[in-house]
Amino acid sequence: MAESPEEVAVLVQRVVKDIRNAFQRNPHIDEIGLIPCPEARYNRSPIVLVENKLGVESWCVKFLLPYVHNKLLLYRQRKQWLNKDELIDVTCTLLLLNPDFTTAWNVRKELILSGTLNPLKDLHLGKLALTKFPKSPETWIHRRWVLQQLIQENSLPSLVTKGNLGAAPVERIHRLVQEEMNVCSEAAGRYPSNYNAWSHRIWVLQHLGKLTIKVLLDELSSTKYWVSMHVSDHSGFHYRQFLLNSLVGRTVTDSNLLLQNWMVNVQNTRLLKEEESAGAAAACAEEQSVDLPRCLEEELELCTELIDTYPGHETLWCHRRCVFYLQHHLKNRIPLLSAVVSSVGSNDETLNNSHCSPAISHMAQAMDVDGLNESSSKQVYTQETKRLKRAPVQDSFGPEMEYRFINEVLSTCRDVDQARFATAYRKCGYI
């Protein structure tokens, strides 16, 4: 084993070269790791490549890491010159062993901005580092910086000329989103309550996914199984709370705009042709198709199932409290819209046509009693009818149902923590 500085330098240079050659032989390496090996038993390279897995024998780390660390610091202090290829190799080796070394990421930022380094290779390097260090904050921060470079208007055309991403811009963004979702899922599975991974996933949705209703619903569906298998992961359930909260905000906002457009359409319906009015109503139905109350009910059903199956997990009770709050918040906003729909529909036949969106239809139905909206438009609209239409409907997931659920849990559970969480949940102010 090498001991003198000269021997260490020769050893490290050979290991760095072996790492570079490993990536050249197999560009599809998807995981790195340390191989427990206290000392060099054979006269061979400590870098092991098996299929798509890259391993580093542990005995060489105590020589390799300090050497490349000092070499990079000397370069930053302008005491030693390194060409671009050497910088790429040194920073790659250093970040695979210590991805929280900010200086190395900053050097690679400079290489990307100068056009020397392909940003997609940095995304791949970060993905590999996260297989060994899934919670590395500096890796996630650098990953977001690279993604910002990729989504800039001037960056995407340049990538096409280099042959890295030959698809249309929308498709390229979609590929980036899918890749980031996979990276976040793998990192979350490797480290429990990986706040950095789930926060990065939220950032991706906000900046790449644009928080469209379709994206939010797809994410709710795709993460349902994951949280069911990780019932104590606060970060995973917090992500679902973000999705539901965004869905509530987006749906109510879209419904407000949709309702305004619909009311204008109703007022001008006598001036429009029959075909144009039907086309506008069809477009209205396509704009909004999410049944938000049903989504919240399904989330409460999921909480009920998980609480019954896995008693004594505080994460599930905290998530249920958040979901019920969103449901309570939504109920306070929907009746105002419903009252407007009812008042407009009472004077026009348009309300009886089921061309408006399901969101608006749900709001109108929430104020109905015994199907009064289905009656003829020629029905006399009396004060009594108006009073009946404004009568609230009994909700299957109201405070009464929550109290019933809590009492059932308290009467049947034998887990001390489960009883404590249920009692605390009953004391929350909006139940």
Tab-separated table of C-alpha atoms in Angstrom:
chain	number	residue	atom	x	y	z
A	1	MET	CA	0.000	0.000	0.000
A	2	ALA	CA	1.246	3.479	-0.901
A	3	GLU	CA	2.571	5.612	1.975
A	4	SER	CA	4.823	8.402	0.618
A	5	PRO	CA	3.262	11.520	-0.977
A	6	GLU	CA	4.628	10.528	-4.379
A	7	GLU	CA	3.123	7.059	-4.153
A	8	VAL	CA	-0.199	8.490	-2.973
A	9	ALA	CA	-0.245	10.899	-5.921
A	10	VAL	CA	0.399	8.064	-8.380
A	11	LEU	CA	-2.276	5.901	-6.746
A	12	VAL	CA	-4.908	8.641	-6.729
A	13	GLN	CA	-4.243	9.613	-10.325
A	14	ARG	CA	-4.693	6.000	-11.356
A	15	VAL	CA	-7.968	5.712	-9.400
A	16	VAL	CA	-9.314	8.944	-10.897
A	17	LYS	CA	-8.465	7.655	-14.356
A	18	ASP	CA	-10.171	4.346	-13.608
A	19	ILE	CA	-13.354	6.174	-12.574
A	20	ARG	CA	-13.317	8.156	-15.820
A	21	ASN	CA	-12.787	4.980	-17.846
A	22	ALA	CA	-15.651	3.267	-16.011
A	23	PHE	CA	-18.065	5.997	-17.099
A	24	GLN	CA	-16.748	5.818	-20.641
A	25	ARG	CA	-17.242	2.042	-20.794
A	26	ASN	CA	-20.714	2.189	-19.294
A	27	PRO	CA	-22.566	5.543	-19.517
A	28	HIS	CA	-25.629	3.932	-17.913
A	29	ILE	CA	-24.220	3.499	-14.401
A	30	ASP	CA	-27.192	3.951	-12.050
A	31	GLU	CA	-25.746	3.357	-8.569
A	32	ILE	CA	-22.536	3.826	-6.599
A	33	GLY	CA	-21.400	2.343	-3.322
A	34	LEU	CA	-18.483	1.518	-1.051
A	35	ILE	CA	-17.128	-2.024	-0.922
A	36	PRO	CA	-15.939	-2.884	2.617
A	37	CYS	CA	-12.263	-3.661	2.208
A	38	PRO	CA	-9.919	-2.475	4.989
A	39	GLU	CA	-6.741	-2.971	2.933
A	40	ALA	CA	-5.582	-3.687	-0.598
A	41	ARG	CA	-5.255	-7.448	-0.860
A	42	TYR	CA	-4.580	-7.639	-4.560
A	43	ASN	CA	-2.585	-5.575	-7.012
A	44	ARG	CA	-5.613	-4.354	-8.905
A	45	SER	CA	-7.788	-1.253	-9.275
A	46	PRO	CA	-10.061	-0.454	-6.341
A	47	ILE	CA	-12.781	0.557	-8.817
A	48	VAL	CA	-15.236	-2.270	-9.516
A	49	LEU	CA	-17.857	-2.074	-12.283
A	50	VAL	CA	-20.496	-4.822	-12.346
A	51	GLU	CA	-23.329	-4.341	-14.821
A	52	ASN	CA	-24.603	-0.819	-14.024
A	53	LYS	CA	-23.188	-0.645	-10.488
A	54	LEU	CA	-19.983	1.202	-9.614
A	55	GLY	CA	-18.156	0.209	-6.439
A	56	VAL	CA	-15.152	1.771	-4.712
A	57	GLU	CA	-13.093	-0.318	-2.290
A	58	SER	CA	-13.091	1.464	1.050
A	59	TRP	CA	-9.329	1.222	1.664
A	60	CYS	CA	-8.545	3.819	-1.010
A	61	VAL	CA	-10.985	6.479	0.214
A	62	LYS	CA	-8.632	7.735	2.946
A	63	PHE	CA	-6.067	8.485	0.214
A	64	LEU	CA	-8.410	9.512	-2.565
A	65	LEU	CA	-10.694	12.002	-0.822
A	66	PRO	CA	-8.070	14.252	0.865
A	67	TYR	CA	-5.954	14.329	-2.303
A	68	VAL	CA	-8.708	15.485	-4.704
A	69	HIS	CA	-10.061	17.846	-2.024
A	70	ASN	CA	-6.728	19.610	-1.587
A	71	LYS	CA	-6.111	19.619	-5.323
A	72	LEU	CA	-9.372	21.446	-5.972
A	73	LEU	CA	-8.747	23.967	-3.186
A	74	LEU	CA	-5.312	24.753	-4.594
A	75	TYR	CA	-6.952	25.373	-7.975
A	76	ARG	CA	-9.508	27.737	-6.439
A	77	GLN	CA	-6.721	29.576	-4.641
A	78	ARG	CA	-4.891	29.831	-7.973
A	79	LYS	CA	-1.886	27.999	-6.608
A	80	GLN	CA	-2.171	25.121	-9.047
A	81	TRP	CA	-3.450	24.962	-12.616
A	82	LEU	CA	-5.870	22.296	-13.832
A	83	ASN	CA	-7.183	22.035	-17.353
A	84	LYS	CA	-10.871	21.491	-18.073
A	85	ASP	CA	-10.655	17.711	-18.360
A	86	GLU	CA	-8.775	17.465	-15.081
A	87	LEU	CA	-11.346	19.689	-13.391
A	88	ILE	CA	-14.188	17.467	-14.600
A	89	ASP	CA	-12.433	14.305	-13.377
A	90	VAL	CA	-11.400	15.747	-9.997
A	91	THR	CA	-14.814	17.221	-9.203
A	92	CYS	CA	-16.581	14.040	-10.339
A	93	THR	CA	-14.439	11.883	-8.052
A	94	LEU	CA	-14.799	14.301	-5.155
A	95	LEU	CA	-18.587	14.610	-5.434
A	96	LEU	CA	-19.119	10.866	-5.655
A	97	LEU	CA	-17.378	10.566	-2.282
A	98	ASN	CA	-18.565	13.834	-0.680
A	99	PRO	CA	-21.482	15.472	-2.546
A	100	ASP	CA	-21.881	18.205	0.083
A	101	PHE	CA	-18.658	19.926	-0.969
A	102	THR	CA	-20.124	23.159	-2.367
A	103	THR	CA	-16.915	24.336	-4.034
A	104	ALA	CA	-16.895	21.335	-6.358
A	105	TRP	CA	-20.470	22.024	-7.493
A	106	ASN	CA	-19.598	25.693	-8.047
A	107	VAL	CA	-16.676	24.705	-10.259
A	108	ARG	CA	-18.998	22.534	-12.330
A	109	LYS	CA	-21.446	25.446	-12.584
A	110	GLU	CA	-18.659	27.493	-14.154
A	111	LEU	CA	-17.897	24.657	-16.572
A	112	ILE	CA	-21.572	24.466	-17.591
A	113	LEU	CA	-21.834	28.210	-18.133
A	114	SER	CA	-18.680	28.170	-20.251
A	115	GLY	CA	-20.109	25.405	-22.455
A	116	THR	CA	-17.454	22.888	-21.455
A	117	LEU	CA	-19.726	20.567	-19.483
A	118	ASN	CA	-23.043	19.158	-20.616
A	119	PRO	CA	-25.678	19.969	-17.945
A	120	LEU	CA	-27.348	16.596	-18.496
A	121	LYS	CA	-24.155	14.889	-17.338
A	122	ASP	CA	-24.346	16.889	-14.129
A	123	LEU	CA	-27.897	15.687	-13.595
A	124	HIS	CA	-26.640	12.130	-14.028
A	125	LEU	CA	-23.764	12.720	-11.597
A	126	GLY	CA	-26.177	14.132	-9.019
A	127	LYS	CA	-28.465	11.144	-9.469
A	128	LEU	CA	-25.554	8.795	-8.756
A	129	ALA	CA	-24.481	10.778	-5.694
A	130	LEU	CA	-28.037	10.551	-4.340
A	131	THR	CA	-27.956	6.759	-4.477
A	132	LYS	CA	-25.255	6.862	-1.789
A	133	PHE	CA	-26.205	10.141	-0.075
A	134	PRO	CA	-29.977	10.540	-0.692
A	135	LYS	CA	-30.383	13.508	1.649
A	136	SER	CA	-27.447	15.598	0.400
A	137	PRO	CA	-28.798	19.186	0.396
A	138	GLU	CA	-26.035	20.581	-1.837
A	139	THR	CA	-26.811	17.960	-4.482
A	140	TRP	CA	-30.494	18.903	-4.548
A	141	ILE	CA	-29.639	22.618	-4.676
A	142	HIS	CA	-27.271	22.115	-7.597
A	143	ARG	CA	-29.836	19.929	-9.331
A	144	ARG	CA	-32.378	22.740	-9.234
A	145	TRP	CA	-29.814	25.160	-10.621
A	146	VAL	CA	-29.105	22.830	-13.554
A	147	LEU	CA	-32.826	22.423	-14.237
A	148	GLN	CA	-33.215	26.194	-14.294
A	149	GLN	CA	-30.509	26.354	-16.943
A	150	LEU	CA	-32.280	23.700	-18.977
A	151	ILE	CA	-35.674	25.396	-18.949
A	152	GLN	CA	-34.360	28.792	-19.996
A	153	GLU	CA	-35.323	29.816	-23.506
A	154	ASN	CA	-31.743	30.016	-24.729
A	155	SER	CA	-30.706	26.687	-23.241
A	156	LEU	CA	-33.230	24.388	-24.893
A	157	PRO	CA	-32.363	25.201	-28.540
A	158	SER	CA	-28.653	24.777	-27.803
A	159	LEU	CA	-29.306	21.298	-26.438
A	160	VAL	CA	-30.952	20.289	-29.692
A	161	THR	CA	-27.865	21.285	-31.674
A	162	LYS	CA	-25.714	19.103	-29.410
A	163	GLY	CA	-28.001	16.142	-29.973
A	164	ASN	CA	-28.823	15.628	-26.337
A	165	LEU	CA	-32.565	16.131	-26.476
A	166	GLY	CA	-33.993	16.048	-29.952
A	167	ALA	CA	-37.670	16.244	-29.083
A	168	ALA	CA	-39.965	19.244	-29.012
A	169	PRO	CA	-39.593	21.642	-26.027
A	170	VAL	CA	-42.837	20.482	-24.393
A	171	GLU	CA	-41.831	16.847	-24.686
A	172	ARG	CA	-38.343	17.587	-23.337
A	173	ILE	CA	-39.825	19.319	-20.301
A	174	HIS	CA	-42.134	16.346	-19.781
A	175	ARG	CA	-39.126	13.995	-19.868
A	176	LEU	CA	-37.292	16.136	-17.336
A	177	VAL	CA	-40.313	16.084	-15.014
A	178	GLN	CA	-40.639	12.307	-15.247
A	179	GLU	CA	-36.916	11.827	-14.598
A	180	GLU	CA	-37.016	14.100	-11.558
A	181	MET	CA	-40.057	12.287	-10.185
A	182	ASN	CA	-38.154	8.993	-10.452
A	183	VAL	CA	-35.051	10.439	-8.775
A	184	CYS	CA	-37.151	11.833	-5.911
A	185	SER	CA	-38.975	8.528	-5.437
A	186	GLU	CA	-35.717	6.564	-5.266
A	187	ALA	CA	-34.162	9.011	-2.800
A	188	ALA	CA	-37.300	8.996	-0.624
A	189	GLY	CA	-37.197	5.206	-0.525
A	190	ARG	CA	-33.532	5.145	0.518
A	191	TYR	CA	-33.862	7.616	3.410
A	192	PRO	CA	-36.964	7.884	5.675
A	193	SER	CA	-38.700	11.267	5.849
A	194	ASN	CA	-36.363	12.661	3.214
A	195	TYR	CA	-37.515	16.277	3.394
A	196	ASN	CA	-34.997	17.399	0.758
A	197	ALA	CA	-36.275	14.923	-1.826
A	198	TRP	CA	-39.955	15.781	-1.315
A	199	SER	CA	-39.201	19.529	-1.298
A	200	HIS	CA	-37.373	19.108	-4.595
A	201	ARG	CA	-40.393	17.276	-5.990
A	202	ILE	CA	-42.607	20.216	-5.024
A	203	TRP	CA	-40.163	22.605	-6.688
A	204	VAL	CA	-40.252	20.571	-9.895
A	205	LEU	CA	-44.048	20.695	-10.003
A	206	GLN	CA	-44.056	24.440	-9.407
A	207	HIS	CA	-41.444	25.292	-12.028
A	208	LEU	CA	-41.731	22.505	-14.606
A	209	GLY	CA	-45.136	20.922	-14.082
A	210	LYS	CA	-46.912	24.317	-13.759
A	211	LEU	CA	-49.296	22.759	-11.201
A	212	THR	CA	-51.968	21.912	-13.758
A	213	ILE	CA	-54.966	19.942	-12.530
A	214	LYS	CA	-53.947	16.911	-14.583
A	215	VAL	CA	-50.448	16.892	-13.094
A	216	LEU	CA	-51.799	17.257	-9.553
A	217	LEU	CA	-54.271	14.400	-9.999
A	218	ASP	CA	-51.606	12.173	-11.560
A	219	GLU	CA	-49.269	12.815	-8.629
A	220	LEU	CA	-52.011	12.047	-6.124
A	221	SER	CA	-52.619	8.743	-7.856
A	222	SER	CA	-48.940	7.811	-8.251
A	223	THR	CA	-47.983	8.508	-4.611
A	224	LYS	CA	-50.985	6.777	-3.029
A	225	TYR	CA	-49.315	3.364	-2.916
A	226	TRP	CA	-46.023	4.834	-1.672
A	227	VAL	CA	-47.553	6.548	1.368
A	228	SER	CA	-49.570	3.405	2.097
A	229	MET	CA	-46.274	1.544	2.434
A	230	HIS	CA	-44.590	4.330	4.482
A	231	VAL	CA	-47.226	5.310	7.047
A	232	SER	CA	-44.738	7.105	9.327
A	233	ASP	CA	-43.159	9.262	6.625
A	234	HIS	CA	-44.237	12.812	7.461
A	235	SER	CA	-42.570	14.248	4.358
A	236	GLY	CA	-44.464	11.947	1.989
A	237	PHE	CA	-47.832	12.860	3.498
A	238	HIS	CA	-46.862	16.532	3.535
A	239	TYR	CA	-46.345	16.221	-0.222
A	240	ARG	CA	-49.892	14.901	-0.623
A	241	GLN	CA	-51.141	17.807	1.503
A	242	PHE	CA	-49.369	20.166	-0.881
A	243	LEU	CA	-51.067	18.460	-3.846
A	244	LEU	CA	-54.509	18.685	-2.257
A	245	ASN	CA	-53.994	22.291	-1.175
A	246	SER	CA	-52.830	23.231	-4.680
A	247	LEU	CA	-55.784	21.369	-6.159
A	248	VAL	CA	-58.206	23.273	-3.914
A	249	GLY	CA	-56.637	26.618	-4.761
A	250	ARG	CA	-56.415	25.874	-8.467
A	251	THR	CA	-59.917	24.425	-8.757
A	252	VAL	CA	-61.669	27.191	-6.826
A	253	THR	CA	-59.783	29.864	-8.760
A	254	ASP	CA	-60.588	28.216	-12.076
A	255	SER	CA	-64.207	27.782	-10.989
A	256	ASN	CA	-64.479	31.498	-10.165
A	257	LEU	CA	-63.170	32.458	-13.584
A	258	LEU	CA	-65.273	29.790	-15.232
A	259	LEU	CA	-68.387	30.992	-13.427
A	260	GLN	CA	-67.768	34.582	-14.475
A	261	ASN	CA	-67.378	33.551	-18.098
A	262	TRP	CA	-70.463	31.367	-17.840
A	263	MET	CA	-72.571	34.187	-16.393
A	264	VAL	CA	-71.482	36.488	-19.207
A	265	ASN	CA	-72.430	33.736	-21.610
A	266	VAL	CA	-75.865	33.438	-19.980
A	267	GLN	CA	-76.509	37.165	-20.246
A	268	ASN	CA	-75.562	37.210	-23.906
A	269	THR	CA	-77.250	33.957	-24.843
A	270	ARG	CA	-80.108	35.744	-26.588
A	271	LEU	CA	-77.628	37.512	-28.824
A	272	LEU	CA	-75.723	34.372	-29.773
A	273	LYS	CA	-76.728	31.756	-32.249
A	274	GLU	CA	-77.756	28.381	-30.976
A	275	GLU	CA	-74.648	26.681	-32.380
A	276	GLU	CA	-72.252	29.205	-30.854
A	277	SER	CA	-73.907	28.875	-27.446
A	278	ALA	CA	-73.576	25.094	-27.546
A	279	GLY	CA	-69.907	25.378	-28.505
A	280	ALA	CA	-69.190	27.737	-25.627
A	281	ALA	CA	-70.915	25.386	-23.201
A	282	ALA	CA	-68.873	22.444	-24.487
A	283	ALA	CA	-65.652	24.402	-24.011
A	284	CYS	CA	-66.803	25.264	-20.497
A	285	ALA	CA	-67.239	21.572	-19.707
A	286	GLU	CA	-63.771	20.686	-20.974
A	287	GLU	CA	-61.989	23.378	-18.958
A	288	GLN	CA	-62.883	21.946	-15.578
A	289	SER	CA	-63.631	18.300	-14.898
A	290	VAL	CA	-62.294	17.546	-11.407
A	291	ASP	CA	-64.690	16.546	-8.639
A	292	LEU	CA	-62.786	18.148	-5.782
A	293	PRO	CA	-65.155	17.158	-2.931
A	294	ARG	CA	-64.911	13.569	-4.072
A	295	CYS	CA	-61.080	13.771	-4.093
A	296	LEU	CA	-61.088	14.932	-0.476
A	297	GLU	CA	-63.554	12.209	0.488
A	298	GLU	CA	-61.301	9.572	-1.081
A	299	GLU	CA	-58.340	10.967	0.858
A	300	LEU	CA	-60.297	10.715	4.112
A	301	GLU	CA	-61.229	7.150	3.205
A	302	LEU	CA	-57.538	6.398	2.677
A	303	CYS	CA	-56.752	7.879	6.109
A	304	THR	CA	-59.479	5.782	7.709
A	305	GLU	CA	-58.172	2.603	6.126
A	306	LEU	CA	-54.559	3.281	7.122
A	307	ILE	CA	-55.456	4.321	10.681
A	308	ASP	CA	-57.438	1.106	11.157
A	309	THR	CA	-54.699	-1.032	9.597
A	310	TYR	CA	-51.687	0.656	11.240
A	311	PRO	CA	-52.747	2.014	14.660
A	312	GLY	CA	-50.520	4.323	16.652
A	313	HIS	CA	-48.958	6.376	13.812
A	314	GLU	CA	-49.181	10.114	14.462
A	315	THR	CA	-48.451	10.925	10.803
A	316	LEU	CA	-51.801	9.496	9.726
A	317	TRP	CA	-53.744	11.581	12.253
A	318	CYS	CA	-51.909	14.771	11.274
A	319	HIS	CA	-52.683	14.090	7.629
A	320	ARG	CA	-56.354	13.439	8.393
A	321	ARG	CA	-56.553	16.738	10.278
A	322	CYS	CA	-55.139	18.591	7.271
A	323	VAL	CA	-57.518	16.881	4.834
A	324	PHE	CA	-60.551	17.633	6.996
A	325	TYR	CA	-59.439	21.264	7.275
A	326	LEU	CA	-59.242	21.520	3.474
A	327	GLN	CA	-62.713	20.024	3.218
A	328	HIS	CA	-64.021	22.489	5.806
A	329	HIS	CA	-62.287	25.350	3.967
A	330	LEU	CA	-63.786	24.268	0.651
A	331	LYS	CA	-67.327	24.144	2.057
A	332	ASN	CA	-67.045	27.765	3.167
A	333	ARG	CA	-66.160	28.867	-0.353
A	334	ILE	CA	-68.496	26.758	-2.467
A	335	PRO	CA	-71.893	27.995	-1.118
A	336	LEU	CA	-71.163	31.549	-2.247
A	337	LEU	CA	-70.641	30.351	-5.800
A	338	SER	CA	-73.661	28.074	-5.560
A	339	ALA	CA	-75.918	30.919	-4.500
A	340	VAL	CA	-74.857	32.914	-7.544
A	341	VAL	CA	-75.509	29.942	-9.812
A	342	SER	CA	-78.980	29.422	-8.316
A	343	SER	CA	-79.958	33.077	-8.595
A	344	VAL	CA	-78.855	33.293	-12.210
A	345	GLY	CA	-80.390	29.958	-13.151
A	346	SER	CA	-83.764	30.885	-11.701
A	347	ASN	CA	-84.325	33.502	-14.411
A	348	ASP	CA	-82.849	31.655	-17.357
A	349	GLU	CA	-83.243	28.272	-18.927
A	350	THR	CA	-79.510	27.877	-19.274
A	351	LEU	CA	-79.075	26.502	-15.770
A	352	ASN	CA	-81.217	23.492	-16.592
A	353	ASN	CA	-78.924	22.582	-19.476
A	354	SER	CA	-76.116	20.388	-18.171
A	355	HIS	CA	-73.484	22.051	-20.342
A	356	CYS	CA	-71.572	23.790	-17.580
A	357	SER	CA	-68.588	22.186	-15.912
A	358	PRO	CA	-68.874	19.442	-13.284
A	359	ALA	CA	-67.425	21.814	-10.715
A	360	ILE	CA	-70.243	24.309	-11.234
A	361	SER	CA	-72.795	21.506	-11.483
A	362	HIS	CA	-71.602	20.157	-8.130
A	363	MET	CA	-71.952	23.595	-6.581
A	364	ALA	CA	-75.483	23.964	-7.885
A	365	GLN	CA	-76.432	20.469	-6.765
A	366	ALA	CA	-75.156	21.236	-3.281
A	367	MET	CA	-78.024	23.719	-2.902
A	368	ASP	CA	-80.759	21.464	-4.343
A	369	VAL	CA	-83.446	19.685	-2.369
A	370	ASP	CA	-85.404	16.791	-3.905
A	371	GLY	CA	-84.234	17.564	-7.426
A	372	LEU	CA	-85.784	21.002	-7.797
A	373	ASN	CA	-83.313	21.872	-10.540
A	374	GLU	CA	-84.708	19.090	-12.667
A	375	SER	CA	-88.185	20.635	-12.792
A	376	SER	CA	-89.449	22.582	-15.734
A	377	SER	CA	-88.012	26.004	-16.357
A	378	LYS	CA	-91.545	27.313	-16.478
A	379	GLN	CA	-92.071	26.504	-12.800
A	380	VAL	CA	-93.051	29.526	-10.738
A	381	TYR	CA	-89.987	30.595	-8.726
A	382	THR	CA	-91.532	31.447	-5.363
A	383	GLN	CA	-89.881	32.589	-2.179
A	384	GLU	CA	-90.496	29.119	-0.715
A	385	THR	CA	-88.654	27.474	-3.620
A	386	LYS	CA	-85.741	29.850	-3.108
A	387	ARG	CA	-85.628	28.959	0.584
A	388	LEU	CA	-85.602	25.233	-0.194
A	389	LYS	CA	-82.841	25.606	-2.735
A	390	ARG	CA	-80.643	27.291	-0.168
A	391	ALA	CA	-81.128	24.549	2.405
A	392	PRO	CA	-77.835	22.749	3.159
A	393	VAL	CA	-77.394	19.115	2.256
A	394	GLN	CA	-76.274	16.564	4.820
A	395	ASP	CA	-72.651	15.696	4.034
A	396	SER	CA	-71.386	12.162	4.419
A	397	PHE	CA	-68.016	13.477	5.636
A	398	GLY	CA	-68.993	16.222	8.064
A	399	PRO	CA	-68.105	16.795	11.733
A	400	GLU	CA	-70.728	14.252	12.818
A	401	MET	CA	-69.023	11.528	10.829
A	402	GLU	CA	-65.643	12.540	12.243
A	403	TYR	CA	-66.963	12.337	15.813
A	404	ARG	CA	-68.450	8.936	15.042
A	405	PHE	CA	-65.121	7.757	13.637
A	406	ILE	CA	-63.207	9.032	16.686
A	407	ASN	CA	-65.619	7.413	19.128
A	408	GLU	CA	-65.359	4.131	17.270
A	409	VAL	CA	-61.566	4.256	17.422
A	410	LEU	CA	-61.548	5.088	21.122
A	411	SER	CA	-64.015	2.315	21.948
A	412	THR	CA	-62.171	-0.426	20.060
A	413	CYS	CA	-58.466	0.414	20.106
A	414	ARG	CA	-56.025	-1.098	22.578
A	415	ASP	CA	-53.052	1.003	21.527
A	416	VAL	CA	-52.216	3.806	23.967
A	417	ASP	CA	-50.749	6.054	21.278
A	418	GLN	CA	-53.773	5.512	19.032
A	419	ALA	CA	-56.110	6.650	21.825
A	420	ARG	CA	-53.923	9.669	22.558
A	421	PHE	CA	-53.859	10.738	18.894
A	422	ALA	CA	-57.626	10.261	18.532
A	423	THR	CA	-58.276	12.363	21.645
A	424	ALA	CA	-56.013	15.144	20.376
A	425	TYR	CA	-57.713	15.022	16.974
A	426	ARG	CA	-61.136	15.443	18.587
A	427	LYS	CA	-59.949	18.656	20.270
A	428	CYS	CA	-58.999	20.442	17.048
A	429	GLY	CA	-61.063	23.583	16.571
A	430	TYR	CA	-62.831	22.912	13.260
A	431	ILE	CA	-64.382	19.553	14.180
